Amino acid sequence: MLRIAACAKRLVGTASFETQFQPIRVLPRFYHERVVDHYDNPRNVGSFDKNDPTVGTGLVGAPACGDVMKLQIKIDEKTGKITDACFKTFGCGSAIASSSVATEWVKGKQMEEVLTIKNTEIAKHLSLPPVKLHCSMLAEDAIKAAVKDYEPKRASATAGTAATGEKSATA
Amino acid sequence: MTSKILTSILRNHLTKKPNLLRRQPLSTAAAAELSDPQNHEETTAGITMKGVKISGRPLYLDVQATSPVDPRVLDAMLPFYLSQYGNPHSRTHFYGWESDNAVEHARSQVASLINASPKEIVFTSGATESNNISIKGVLHFYKEKKKHVITTQTEHKCVLDSCRHLQQEGVGALYLRRRPRIRVEPQMNGGGQERGIRSGTLPTPLVVGMGAACEVAMKEMEYDEKRISALQQRLLNGITDKLDGVVVNGSMERRYVGNLNLSFAYVEGESLLMGLKEVAVSSGSACTSASLEPSYVLRALGVEEDMAHTSIRFGIGRFTTEEEIDRAVHLTVHQVKKLREMSPLYEMVEEGINIKDIQWSQH
């Protein structure tokens, strides 16, 4: 029940009873050519090993809501730079395009830098209509979740090198 | 006796077509060729419309939305646009009389299809109006005595809500039983046409078309059902032979043969529709938003919410061909495979993870 309540559509305030009786369902059948391009030729589709210590994985959304995004980043441990990124998305064309754009934008950037990528920038880039704005929000969340997933790995990695450094120092 | 005379008069009307009509392109294919290019770009490379590029006109598998008019029906209708254009309610001249005859003939054609008396048929603007009259009309007429209506959740929206609906063909017929008599309060008041149940001038060409369609249906229903049912099986087998995780929504035994609603697990319906540019189909699902909800009918049928997001409705009609079905199978299988390759859910399932065990994040 909680899971269902989590969907954005419910939060907008339409009870399921009301929506049953909505007269017209407006499907946005008009896609910006960038959305079509990313849908037809998605960039960076794929997966990294999520157990790789240099990989951060963000998994956001829910199947019951109609979209799930998995965004992964590969980080150069020394510089903190994102060297590679990939995604897999279950969702509409706008959701696929949003995550595809997100992987393009995070590549080559510093981890701290990608946290400043805003959903509004993605939405603007793809000219998303209001009913599709949550797709760009999901992409922003996916970037943040991937960084968040990597942070403890980095901390343990640096703690590890620090520990070995101390060891060698005492030896 | 009179009806027989009327019928023979009308047969003459319907079969005698002015010569000028013969030269008009009447087939739907010809009409497609002549379609207005104003709102889309058509080049040798293909068609561009609403940001979507396609190599030609998509094949049409959405006959539950609307369907092409049978050329025989259009043939019956055309004279009533061009030469026999009288108002069927005009009592003072020949034009009115011939239109009235045509309407009454159409009424008998509709009645005989459903084994009713012509007196039990009321012409309306369509299914929405018919449902409105029958539900609201009955409710209002009997409101002093009875106040309950029993319906099902899978009914059409206009039945549930007695509300408006997109698809308006412009004409419909309502059966109102005479014995025992059902009485309704009119929802439309005015000139008292259709025995006062539905005021408003009848559109003779549309009514004639409806009658002609009913006659064609009566003659060919059995043949159509066999043929369409075979196409439905061909579509289903073609898809399930090549794809796992395909679920038929609703019963396969108790289903209208011209419809196939399928859920493709781990593939979101709207993205599948976007990929099926060359097939005109409809989705029972949609991506999250305030206005887009999975079909309430699918939910009422007990389809789980995550599967309701993956559904596509295929509609097969009298003019659907085997080639179209085969092409639709090919394109659907290709697109589902492509989208599953980029579906995190499909990947998880392949890794042996149970999606239902995952604590999904909020959004």
Short mmCIF file of C-alpha atoms in Angstrom, two decimals:
data_model
loop_
_atom_site.label_atom_id
_atom_site.label_comp_id
_atom_site.label_asym_id
_atom_site.label_seq_id
_atom_site.Cartn_x
_atom_site.Cartn_y
_atom_site.Cartn_z
CA MET A 1 0.00 0.00 0.00
CA LEU A 2 2.86 2.28 0.92
CA ARG A 3 4.48 1.48 -2.37
CA ILE A 4 1.43 2.58 -4.31
CA ALA A 5 1.14 5.77 -2.28
CA ALA A 6 4.70 6.55 -3.25
CA CYS A 7 3.88 7.22 -6.89
CA ALA A 8 4.03 10.82 -7.96
CA LYS A 9 0.67 10.60 -9.67
CA ARG A 10 -1.06 9.90 -6.36
CA LEU A 11 0.77 12.74 -4.68
CA VAL A 12 -0.58 15.19 -7.21
CA GLY A 13 -3.88 14.67 -5.48
CA THR A 14 -6.07 12.61 -7.77
CA ALA A 15 -7.72 9.85 -5.83
CA SER A 16 -8.05 6.65 -7.84
CA PHE A 17 -11.84 6.92 -7.73
CA GLU A 18 -11.77 10.30 -9.42
CA THR A 19 -9.30 9.23 -12.05
CA GLN A 20 -11.58 6.33 -12.99
CA PHE A 21 -14.02 8.86 -14.20
CA GLN A 22 -11.71 11.22 -15.98
CA PRO A 23 -13.30 11.81 -19.34
CA ILE A 24 -10.26 12.09 -21.56
CA ARG A 25 -6.80 10.67 -21.17
CA VAL A 26 -4.34 13.04 -22.73
CA LEU A 27 -1.41 11.09 -24.05
CA PRO A 28 1.41 13.40 -25.06
CA ARG A 29 1.92 12.01 -28.53
CA PHE A 30 4.09 14.92 -29.51
CA TYR A 31 7.73 14.30 -28.74
CA HIS A 32 10.53 16.76 -29.17
CA GLU A 33 13.01 15.52 -31.75
CA ARG A 34 15.70 15.20 -29.05
CA VAL A 35 13.45 12.80 -27.14
CA VAL A 36 12.90 10.79 -30.31
CA ASP A 37 16.64 10.82 -31.02
CA HIS A 38 17.55 9.56 -27.53
CA TYR A 39 14.79 6.98 -27.70
CA ASP A 40 15.89 5.69 -31.12
CA ASN A 41 19.62 5.85 -30.33
CA PRO A 42 19.96 5.73 -26.56
CA ARG A 43 23.46 6.63 -25.38
CA ASN A 44 25.30 4.45 -22.90
CA VAL A 45 22.79 1.64 -22.44
CA GLY A 46 24.30 -1.11 -20.34
CA SER A 47 25.47 -2.20 -16.92
CA PHE A 48 28.60 -2.15 -14.83
CA ASP A 49 29.31 -4.66 -12.08
CA LYS A 50 27.59 -3.08 -9.10
CA ASN A 51 30.09 -4.78 -6.75
CA ASP A 52 33.01 -3.04 -8.46
CA PRO A 53 34.48 -0.66 -5.84
CA THR A 54 34.78 2.10 -8.46
CA VAL A 55 31.11 1.90 -9.50
CA GLY A 56 28.17 3.78 -8.00
CA THR A 57 24.65 2.51 -8.74
CA GLY A 58 21.41 4.47 -8.49
CA LEU A 59 18.12 2.59 -8.78
CA VAL A 60 15.03 4.79 -8.53
CA GLY A 61 11.33 4.59 -9.37
CA ALA A 62 8.92 1.67 -9.06
CA PRO A 63 7.35 -0.78 -11.53
CA ALA A 64 3.88 0.01 -10.22
CA CYS A 65 4.41 3.67 -11.09
CA GLY A 66 5.46 2.83 -14.63
CA ASP A 67 9.09 3.85 -14.47
CA VAL A 68 12.31 2.48 -13.02
CA MET A 69 15.74 3.93 -13.77
CA LYS A 70 19.11 2.39 -13.09
CA LEU A 71 22.02 4.77 -13.58
CA GLN A 72 25.62 3.75 -12.92
CA ILE A 73 28.79 5.79 -12.76
CA LYS A 74 32.42 4.65 -12.87
CA ILE A 75 34.80 6.84 -10.92
CA ASP A 76 38.51 7.38 -11.09
CA GLU A 77 39.42 6.86 -7.41
CA LYS A 78 42.35 9.23 -7.51
CA THR A 79 40.71 12.23 -9.13
CA GLY A 80 37.07 11.67 -8.18
CA LYS A 81 36.16 12.15 -11.82
CA ILE A 82 33.36 10.19 -13.47
CA THR A 83 35.06 8.33 -16.30
CA ASP A 84 32.08 6.39 -17.60
CA ALA A 85 28.32 6.09 -17.10
CA CYS A 86 25.53 3.82 -18.25
CA PHE A 87 21.82 3.29 -17.71
CA LYS A 88 18.89 0.95 -18.10
CA THR A 89 15.35 2.31 -17.91
CA PHE A 90 11.86 0.84 -17.75
CA GLY A 91 9.58 3.73 -18.64
CA CYS A 92 8.15 5.92 -21.35
CA GLY A 93 10.18 7.54 -24.13
CA SER A 94 10.73 10.66 -22.04
CA ALA A 95 12.08 8.59 -19.15
CA ILE A 96 14.46 6.77 -21.48
CA ALA A 97 15.59 10.06 -23.04
CA SER A 98 16.04 11.72 -19.62
CA SER A 99 18.30 8.94 -18.37
CA SER A 100 20.20 8.83 -21.66
CA VAL A 101 20.87 12.57 -21.40
CA ALA A 102 21.86 12.18 -17.74
CA THR A 103 24.58 9.63 -18.60
CA GLU A 104 25.95 11.96 -21.28
CA TRP A 105 26.06 14.91 -18.90
CA VAL A 106 27.76 13.16 -15.98
CA LYS A 107 30.61 11.71 -18.02
CA GLY A 108 33.94 13.48 -17.49
CA LYS A 109 32.58 15.56 -14.59
CA GLN A 110 33.59 15.61 -10.94
CA MET A 111 31.23 13.84 -8.54
CA GLU A 112 30.44 17.04 -6.67
CA GLU A 113 29.72 18.74 -9.96
CA VAL A 114 27.05 16.29 -11.13
CA LEU A 115 25.08 16.84 -7.94
CA THR A 116 24.29 20.28 -9.30
CA ILE A 117 22.56 18.89 -12.43
CA LYS A 118 18.93 19.96 -12.07
CA ASN A 119 15.86 18.19 -13.41
CA THR A 120 14.76 21.49 -14.91
CA GLU A 121 17.86 21.54 -17.13
CA ILE A 122 17.10 18.04 -18.43
CA ALA A 123 13.44 18.94 -18.93
CA LYS A 124 14.40 22.08 -20.82
CA HIS A 125 16.91 20.26 -22.98
CA LEU A 126 14.27 17.70 -23.99
CA SER A 127 11.34 20.18 -24.02
CA LEU A 128 9.36 17.87 -21.76
CA PRO A 129 5.67 18.73 -21.33
CA PRO A 130 4.35 19.19 -17.76
CA VAL A 131 3.00 15.64 -17.54
CA LYS A 132 6.49 14.30 -18.23
CA LEU A 133 8.43 16.47 -15.78
CA HIS A 134 8.63 13.63 -13.28
CA CYS A 135 10.82 11.74 -15.80
CA SER A 136 13.51 14.41 -15.49
CA MET A 137 13.09 14.47 -11.71
CA LEU A 138 13.66 10.74 -11.70
CA ALA A 139 16.85 11.20 -13.74
CA GLU A 140 18.15 13.76 -11.21
CA ASP A 141 17.31 11.37 -8.39
CA ALA A 142 19.13 8.57 -10.22
CA ILE A 143 22.33 10.66 -10.50
CA LYS A 144 22.16 11.56 -6.78
CA ALA A 145 21.46 7.94 -5.82
CA ALA A 146 24.46 6.72 -7.85
CA VAL A 147 26.78 9.24 -6.16
CA LYS A 148 25.33 8.35 -2.76
CA ASP A 149 25.94 4.67 -3.48
CA TYR A 150 29.56 5.31 -4.36
CA GLU A 151 30.44 7.57 -1.41
CA PRO A 152 30.78 4.85 1.26
CA LYS A 153 32.85 2.79 -1.20
CA ARG A 154 35.17 5.75 -1.66
CA ALA A 155 35.34 6.32 2.08
CA SER A 156 36.32 2.71 2.72
CA ALA A 157 38.79 2.82 -0.17
CA THR A 158 40.52 5.94 1.17
CA ALA A 159 40.34 4.53 4.70
CA GLY A 160 41.99 1.39 3.34
CA THR A 161 44.81 3.27 1.61
CA ALA A 162 45.23 5.45 4.69
CA ALA A 163 45.47 2.32 6.85
CA THR A 164 48.05 0.70 4.58
CA GLY A 165 49.90 4.02 4.52
CA GLU A 166 50.03 4.07 8.34
CA LYS A 167 51.17 0.48 8.34
CA SER A 168 54.04 1.17 6.02
CA ALA A 169 54.90 4.20 8.08
CA THR A 170 55.12 2.24 11.31
CA ALA A 171 57.01 -0.59 9.70
CA MET B 1 -46.92 -5.25 -46.31
CA THR B 2 -46.12 -1.55 -46.31
CA SER B 3 -42.65 -2.25 -45.10
CA LYS B 4 -42.13 -4.59 -48.05
CA ILE B 5 -43.14 -1.86 -50.45
CA LEU B 6 -40.87 0.56 -48.66
CA THR B 7 -38.06 -1.89 -48.86
CA SER B 8 -38.42 -2.35 -52.59
CA ILE B 9 -38.64 1.40 -53.15
CA LEU B 10 -35.55 1.83 -51.09
CA ARG B 11 -33.63 -0.88 -52.77
CA ASN B 12 -34.18 1.05 -55.96
CA HIS B 13 -32.96 4.20 -54.28
CA LEU B 14 -29.92 2.51 -52.89
CA THR B 15 -28.92 0.69 -56.01
CA LYS B 16 -29.49 3.52 -58.44
CA LYS B 17 -26.44 5.67 -58.24
CA PRO B 18 -26.02 8.76 -60.35
CA ASN B 19 -23.26 8.37 -62.88
CA LEU B 20 -21.16 11.14 -61.48
CA LEU B 21 -20.56 9.09 -58.35
CA ARG B 22 -18.90 6.31 -60.27
CA ARG B 23 -15.98 8.51 -61.04
CA GLN B 24 -15.32 9.37 -57.40
CA PRO B 25 -12.64 7.33 -55.62
CA LEU B 26 -14.60 5.46 -52.97
CA SER B 27 -12.10 3.06 -51.50
CA THR B 28 -10.31 3.91 -48.27
CA ALA B 29 -6.96 3.31 -49.95
CA ALA B 30 -7.81 5.91 -52.57
CA ALA B 31 -8.91 8.26 -49.83
CA ALA B 32 -5.58 7.77 -48.09
CA GLU B 33 -3.78 8.76 -51.25
CA LEU B 34 -5.80 11.91 -51.40
CA SER B 35 -5.34 12.72 -47.71
CA ASP B 36 -4.71 16.31 -46.87
CA PRO B 37 -0.96 16.86 -46.55
CA GLN B 38 -1.43 20.12 -44.64
CA ASN B 39 -0.57 18.90 -41.19
CA HIS B 40 2.28 16.59 -42.04
CA GLU B 41 5.28 16.55 -44.34
CA GLU B 42 5.30 13.84 -46.91
CA THR B 43 8.44 13.23 -48.94
CA THR B 44 9.89 10.27 -50.81
CA ALA B 45 11.93 9.52 -47.68
CA GLY B 46 8.81 9.20 -45.53
CA ILE B 47 6.29 11.07 -43.44
CA THR B 48 7.06 13.38 -40.52
CA MET B 49 4.30 14.22 -38.10
CA LYS B 50 4.36 15.23 -34.43
CA GLY B 51 8.11 14.68 -34.28
CA VAL B 52 7.82 11.09 -35.50
CA LYS B 53 9.35 9.98 -38.79
CA ILE B 54 7.89 6.96 -40.53
CA SER B 55 8.60 5.40 -43.88
CA GLY B 56 4.93 5.25 -44.92
CA ARG B 57 1.40 5.19 -43.55
CA PRO B 58 1.36 2.93 -40.50
CA LEU B 59 -0.63 -0.29 -40.65
CA TYR B 60 -3.84 0.13 -38.72
CA LEU B 61 -4.60 -2.14 -35.77
CA ASP B 62 -6.75 0.16 -33.68
CA VAL B 63 -10.24 -0.67 -34.93
CA GLN B 64 -11.65 -0.42 -31.39
CA ALA B 65 -10.97 3.32 -31.63
CA THR B 66 -12.58 3.65 -35.03
CA SER B 67 -12.57 1.68 -38.25
CA PRO B 68 -12.66 2.38 -41.98
CA VAL B 69 -16.12 2.56 -43.51
CA ASP B 70 -17.00 -0.42 -45.65
CA PRO B 71 -17.16 0.88 -49.25
CA ARG B 72 -20.58 -0.77 -49.61
CA VAL B 73 -21.82 1.32 -46.69
CA LEU B 74 -20.38 4.48 -48.18
CA ASP B 75 -22.04 3.61 -51.48
CA ALA B 76 -25.37 3.47 -49.69
CA MET B 77 -24.75 6.79 -47.95
CA LEU B 78 -23.49 8.98 -50.75
CA PRO B 79 -26.79 9.54 -52.61
CA PHE B 80 -28.22 10.97 -49.41
CA TYR B 81 -25.51 13.61 -49.33
CA LEU B 82 -25.65 14.54 -52.98
CA SER B 83 -29.11 14.12 -54.42
CA GLN B 84 -31.57 12.82 -51.82
CA TYR B 85 -30.77 15.39 -49.20
CA GLY B 86 -34.21 15.99 -47.76
CA ASN B 87 -34.94 16.35 -44.06
CA PRO B 88 -36.64 13.08 -43.05
CA HIS B 89 -39.01 15.07 -40.86
CA SER B 90 -40.23 17.27 -43.72
CA ARG B 91 -43.81 16.18 -44.35
CA THR B 92 -44.67 18.52 -47.19
CA HIS B 93 -42.60 17.34 -50.14
CA PHE B 94 -40.98 14.43 -51.95
CA TYR B 95 -37.49 15.10 -50.55
CA GLY B 96 -38.76 14.63 -47.04
CA TRP B 97 -40.73 11.51 -47.90
CA GLU B 98 -37.83 9.70 -49.58
CA SER B 99 -35.50 10.51 -46.67
CA ASP B 100 -38.14 9.32 -44.23
CA ASN B 101 -38.44 6.07 -46.20
CA ALA B 102 -34.69 5.63 -46.10
CA VAL B 103 -34.60 6.19 -42.34
CA GLU B 104 -37.40 3.68 -41.76
CA HIS B 105 -35.66 1.14 -43.97
CA ALA B 106 -32.47 1.62 -41.99
CA ARG B 107 -34.47 1.14 -38.79
CA SER B 108 -35.73 -2.22 -40.03
CA GLN B 109 -32.19 -3.23 -41.05
CA VAL B 110 -30.90 -2.45 -37.55
CA ALA B 111 -33.86 -4.21 -35.94
CA SER B 112 -33.46 -7.41 -37.93
CA LEU B 113 -29.78 -7.66 -37.02
CA ILE B 114 -30.64 -7.85 -33.33
CA ASN B 115 -33.97 -9.65 -33.75
CA ALA B 116 -36.03 -6.73 -32.57
CA SER B 117 -39.02 -4.86 -33.91
CA PRO B 118 -38.26 -1.63 -35.83
CA LYS B 119 -40.50 0.08 -33.30
CA GLU B 120 -37.96 -0.73 -30.61
CA ILE B 121 -35.12 1.09 -32.37
CA VAL B 122 -34.31 4.71 -31.54
CA PHE B 123 -31.60 6.44 -33.56
CA THR B 124 -29.15 8.49 -31.53
CA SER B 125 -25.82 10.22 -32.11
CA GLY B 126 -23.84 7.21 -30.91
CA ALA B 127 -23.13 4.75 -28.14
CA THR B 128 -22.50 7.47 -25.59
CA GLU B 129 -25.89 9.05 -26.11
CA SER B 130 -27.59 5.65 -26.16
CA ASN B 131 -26.03 4.73 -22.85
CA ASN B 132 -26.93 8.11 -21.41
CA ILE B 133 -30.57 7.75 -22.44
CA SER B 134 -30.83 4.23 -21.14
CA ILE B 135 -29.21 4.86 -17.78
CA LYS B 136 -30.21 8.40 -16.91
CA GLY B 137 -33.49 8.11 -18.77
CA VAL B 138 -34.58 5.00 -16.90
CA LEU B 139 -33.29 6.33 -13.60
CA HIS B 140 -35.21 9.58 -13.93
CA PHE B 141 -38.38 7.95 -15.19
CA TYR B 142 -38.54 5.47 -12.32
CA LYS B 143 -36.94 7.68 -9.67
CA GLU B 144 -40.10 7.75 -7.53
CA LYS B 145 -40.13 3.95 -7.24
CA LYS B 146 -36.65 2.57 -7.73
CA LYS B 147 -33.27 4.11 -7.13
CA HIS B 148 -30.65 1.45 -7.76
CA VAL B 149 -28.61 0.68 -10.84
CA ILE B 150 -26.34 -2.32 -11.06
CA THR B 151 -23.34 -2.05 -13.33
CA THR B 152 -19.87 -3.55 -13.70
CA GLN B 153 -16.49 -1.91 -13.34
CA THR B 154 -15.42 -3.02 -16.79
CA GLU B 155 -18.14 -1.04 -18.55
CA HIS B 156 -17.31 1.78 -20.88
CA LYS B 157 -16.72 5.13 -19.22
CA CYS B 158 -19.87 6.65 -20.65
CA VAL B 159 -21.86 3.89 -19.01
CA LEU B 160 -20.14 4.24 -15.64
CA ASP B 161 -20.22 7.95 -15.58
CA SER B 162 -22.79 8.61 -18.27
CA CYS B 163 -20.24 11.07 -19.44
CA ARG B 164 -18.79 12.23 -22.66
CA HIS B 165 -16.29 10.28 -24.64
CA LEU B 166 -13.82 11.07 -27.40
CA GLN B 167 -14.97 8.71 -30.06
CA GLN B 168 -18.13 9.96 -31.75
CA GLU B 169 -19.05 8.32 -35.00
CA GLY B 170 -22.06 10.57 -35.32
CA VAL B 171 -24.77 7.94 -35.32
CA GLY B 172 -25.98 5.12 -33.13
CA ALA B 173 -29.05 3.10 -32.35
CA LEU B 174 -30.67 2.29 -29.06
CA TYR B 175 -32.85 -0.75 -28.42
CA LEU B 176 -35.75 -0.04 -26.09
CA ARG B 177 -37.86 -3.13 -25.36
CA ARG B 178 -41.61 -2.79 -26.02
CA ARG B 179 -42.95 -5.88 -24.23
CA PRO B 180 -42.67 -5.49 -21.31
CA ARG B 181 -42.26 -1.87 -22.06
CA ILE B 182 -39.26 0.09 -20.87
CA ARG B 183 -39.89 3.79 -20.52
CA VAL B 184 -37.27 6.49 -20.32
CA GLU B 185 -37.29 10.18 -19.67
CA PRO B 186 -35.91 12.01 -22.71
CA GLN B 187 -32.43 13.49 -22.27
CA MET B 188 -32.83 15.67 -25.32
CA ASN B 189 -35.91 17.84 -25.70
CA GLY B 190 -37.10 19.59 -28.82
CA GLY B 191 -39.13 18.65 -31.85
CA GLY B 192 -40.21 15.29 -30.50
CA GLN B 193 -38.49 13.19 -33.15
CA GLU B 194 -37.87 9.49 -32.48
CA ARG B 195 -41.19 9.26 -30.60
CA GLY B 196 -40.04 12.04 -28.29
CA ILE B 197 -37.26 9.93 -26.83
CA ARG B 198 -34.57 11.66 -28.84
CA SER B 199 -35.46 15.02 -30.31
CA GLY B 200 -33.35 16.46 -33.09
CA THR B 201 -33.24 16.04 -36.86
CA LEU B 202 -31.89 12.65 -37.90
CA PRO B 203 -28.82 12.73 -40.16
CA THR B 204 -30.26 10.66 -43.04
CA PRO B 205 -26.92 9.67 -44.67
CA LEU B 206 -25.50 8.44 -41.36
CA VAL B 207 -28.68 6.59 -40.45
CA VAL B 208 -28.75 4.98 -43.90
CA GLY B 209 -25.10 4.03 -43.44
CA MET B 210 -25.85 2.43 -40.11
CA GLY B 211 -28.65 0.41 -41.68
CA ALA B 212 -26.43 -0.69 -44.54
CA ALA B 213 -23.66 -1.61 -42.08
CA CYS B 214 -26.12 -3.74 -40.10
CA GLU B 215 -27.20 -5.51 -43.27
CA VAL B 216 -23.60 -6.24 -44.27
CA ALA B 217 -22.90 -7.42 -40.72
CA MET B 218 -25.87 -9.80 -40.79
CA LYS B 219 -24.74 -11.34 -44.07
CA GLU B 220 -21.06 -11.60 -43.20
CA MET B 221 -20.87 -11.87 -39.46
CA GLU B 222 -20.11 -15.57 -39.43
CA TYR B 223 -17.47 -15.26 -42.14
CA ASP B 224 -15.91 -12.20 -40.50
CA GLU B 225 -15.81 -13.85 -37.11
CA LYS B 226 -14.01 -16.91 -38.49
CA ARG B 227 -11.52 -14.84 -40.43
CA ILE B 228 -10.84 -12.32 -37.66
CA SER B 229 -10.55 -15.07 -35.08
CA ALA B 230 -7.87 -16.76 -37.24
CA LEU B 231 -6.01 -13.45 -37.48
CA GLN B 232 -6.24 -13.01 -33.71
CA GLN B 233 -4.69 -16.46 -33.20
CA ARG B 234 -2.02 -15.69 -35.79
CA LEU B 235 -1.12 -12.50 -33.95
CA LEU B 236 -1.02 -14.16 -30.53
CA ASN B 237 0.93 -17.21 -31.70
CA GLY B 238 3.33 -15.09 -33.72
CA ILE B 239 4.19 -13.04 -30.66
CA THR B 240 4.25 -15.77 -28.01
CA ASP B 241 6.35 -18.06 -30.22
CA LYS B 242 9.14 -15.52 -30.09
CA LEU B 243 8.67 -13.82 -26.71
CA ASP B 244 8.34 -14.93 -23.10
CA GLY B 245 6.52 -12.94 -20.47
CA VAL B 246 3.53 -12.08 -22.65
CA VAL B 247 0.18 -12.14 -20.84
CA VAL B 248 -3.27 -11.89 -22.41
CA ASN B 249 -5.37 -9.44 -20.41
CA GLY B 250 -8.88 -10.80 -19.96
CA SER B 251 -10.25 -14.18 -20.92
CA MET B 252 -9.19 -15.80 -24.20
CA GLU B 253 -12.39 -17.86 -24.39
CA ARG B 254 -14.91 -15.15 -23.63
CA ARG B 255 -13.45 -12.38 -25.72
CA TYR B 256 -14.46 -10.44 -28.79
CA VAL B 257 -12.26 -11.95 -31.50
CA GLY B 258 -11.28 -8.60 -32.99
CA ASN B 259 -9.45 -7.60 -29.83
CA LEU B 260 -6.19 -8.68 -28.25
CA ASN B 261 -4.91 -6.85 -25.20
CA LEU B 262 -1.41 -8.00 -24.28
CA SER B 263 0.97 -7.15 -21.48
CA PHE B 264 4.67 -7.42 -22.24
CA ALA B 265 6.42 -7.89 -18.90
CA TYR B 266 9.32 -5.50 -18.12
CA VAL B 267 8.51 -3.21 -21.05
CA GLU B 268 6.58 0.01 -20.44
CA GLY B 269 3.58 0.34 -22.74
CA GLU B 270 4.02 3.93 -23.84
CA SER B 271 7.66 3.40 -24.81
CA LEU B 272 6.58 0.34 -26.77
CA LEU B 273 3.95 2.42 -28.57
CA MET B 274 6.59 5.02 -29.36
CA GLY B 275 8.74 2.31 -30.90
CA LEU B 276 5.84 0.88 -32.87
CA LYS B 277 5.63 3.92 -35.10
CA GLU B 278 4.61 1.83 -38.05
CA VAL B 279 1.72 0.15 -36.27
CA ALA B 280 -1.27 2.21 -35.15
CA VAL B 281 -2.24 0.59 -31.85
CA SER B 282 -3.46 1.82 -28.50
CA SER B 283 -2.09 1.54 -25.01
CA GLY B 284 -4.07 0.65 -21.93
CA SER B 285 -1.28 2.03 -19.87
CA ALA B 286 0.66 5.20 -19.43
CA CYS B 287 3.59 6.66 -17.64
CA THR B 288 3.07 8.21 -14.21
CA SER B 289 1.38 11.58 -14.01
CA ALA B 290 -1.74 13.16 -12.66
CA SER B 291 -3.80 12.39 -15.73
CA LEU B 292 -2.25 9.16 -16.91
CA GLU B 293 -3.35 6.06 -15.09
CA PRO B 294 -3.33 2.44 -16.14
CA SER B 295 -6.65 1.48 -17.69
CA TYR B 296 -9.36 1.11 -15.05
CA VAL B 297 -10.77 -1.78 -17.08
CA LEU B 298 -7.51 -3.70 -16.81
CA ARG B 299 -7.38 -3.00 -13.09
CA ALA B 300 -10.95 -4.21 -12.70
CA LEU B 301 -10.01 -7.37 -14.60
CA GLY B 302 -7.44 -8.00 -11.88
CA VAL B 303 -4.36 -7.10 -13.92
CA GLU B 304 -1.62 -6.08 -11.49
CA GLU B 305 -0.60 -2.47 -11.62
CA ASP B 306 2.95 -3.12 -12.85
CA MET B 307 1.60 -5.35 -15.63
CA ALA B 308 -1.10 -2.81 -16.51
CA HIS B 309 1.72 -0.41 -17.36
CA THR B 310 2.96 -2.79 -20.02
CA SER B 311 -0.21 -3.34 -22.05
CA ILE B 312 -0.96 -2.80 -25.72
CA ARG B 313 -4.36 -3.16 -27.37
CA PHE B 314 -4.44 -4.67 -30.84
CA GLY B 315 -7.69 -4.31 -32.79
CA ILE B 316 -8.41 -6.47 -35.82
CA GLY B 317 -11.17 -5.65 -38.30
CA ARG B 318 -12.85 -6.77 -41.50
CA PHE B 319 -10.14 -5.19 -43.63
CA THR B 320 -7.10 -6.39 -41.68
CA THR B 321 -4.85 -8.67 -43.73
CA GLU B 322 -2.53 -11.55 -42.82
CA GLU B 323 0.40 -9.50 -44.09
CA GLU B 324 -0.47 -6.71 -41.68
CA ILE B 325 -0.62 -9.16 -38.79
CA ASP B 326 2.73 -10.69 -39.74
CA ARG B 327 4.32 -7.26 -40.01
CA ALA B 328 2.85 -6.25 -36.65
CA VAL B 329 4.25 -9.44 -35.08
CA HIS B 330 7.69 -8.76 -36.53
CA LEU B 331 7.78 -5.12 -35.40
CA THR B 332 6.38 -5.86 -31.94
CA VAL B 333 8.82 -8.69 -31.25
CA HIS B 334 11.74 -6.58 -32.45
CA GLN B 335 10.75 -3.59 -30.31
CA VAL B 336 10.00 -5.60 -27.16
CA LYS B 337 13.40 -7.29 -27.43
CA LYS B 338 15.11 -3.92 -27.90
CA LEU B 339 13.34 -2.39 -24.90
CA ARG B 340 13.97 -5.43 -22.71
CA GLU B 341 17.67 -5.02 -23.45
CA MET B 342 17.45 -1.63 -21.81
CA SER B 343 15.03 -2.62 -19.04
CA PRO B 344 16.56 -2.82 -15.56
CA LEU B 345 13.65 -5.05 -14.54
CA TYR B 346 14.35 -7.61 -17.25
CA GLU B 347 18.00 -7.65 -16.22
CA MET B 348 17.08 -8.29 -12.59
CA VAL B 349 14.77 -11.14 -13.54
CA GLU B 350 17.50 -12.68 -15.66
CA GLU B 351 19.81 -12.45 -12.64
CA GLY B 352 17.22 -14.34 -10.61
CA ILE B 353 16.06 -11.38 -8.52
CA ASN B 354 12.38 -11.28 -7.58
CA ILE B 355 11.20 -7.78 -8.46
CA LYS B 356 8.41 -7.99 -5.91
CA ASP B 357 10.95 -8.45 -3.10
CA ILE B 358 12.61 -5.14 -3.81
CA GLN B 359 11.81 -2.15 -1.64
CA TRP B 360 11.15 0.40 -4.38
CA SER B 361 12.03 4.00 -3.71
CA GLN B 362 9.51 6.81 -3.63
CA HIS B 363 9.06 9.21 -6.48
#
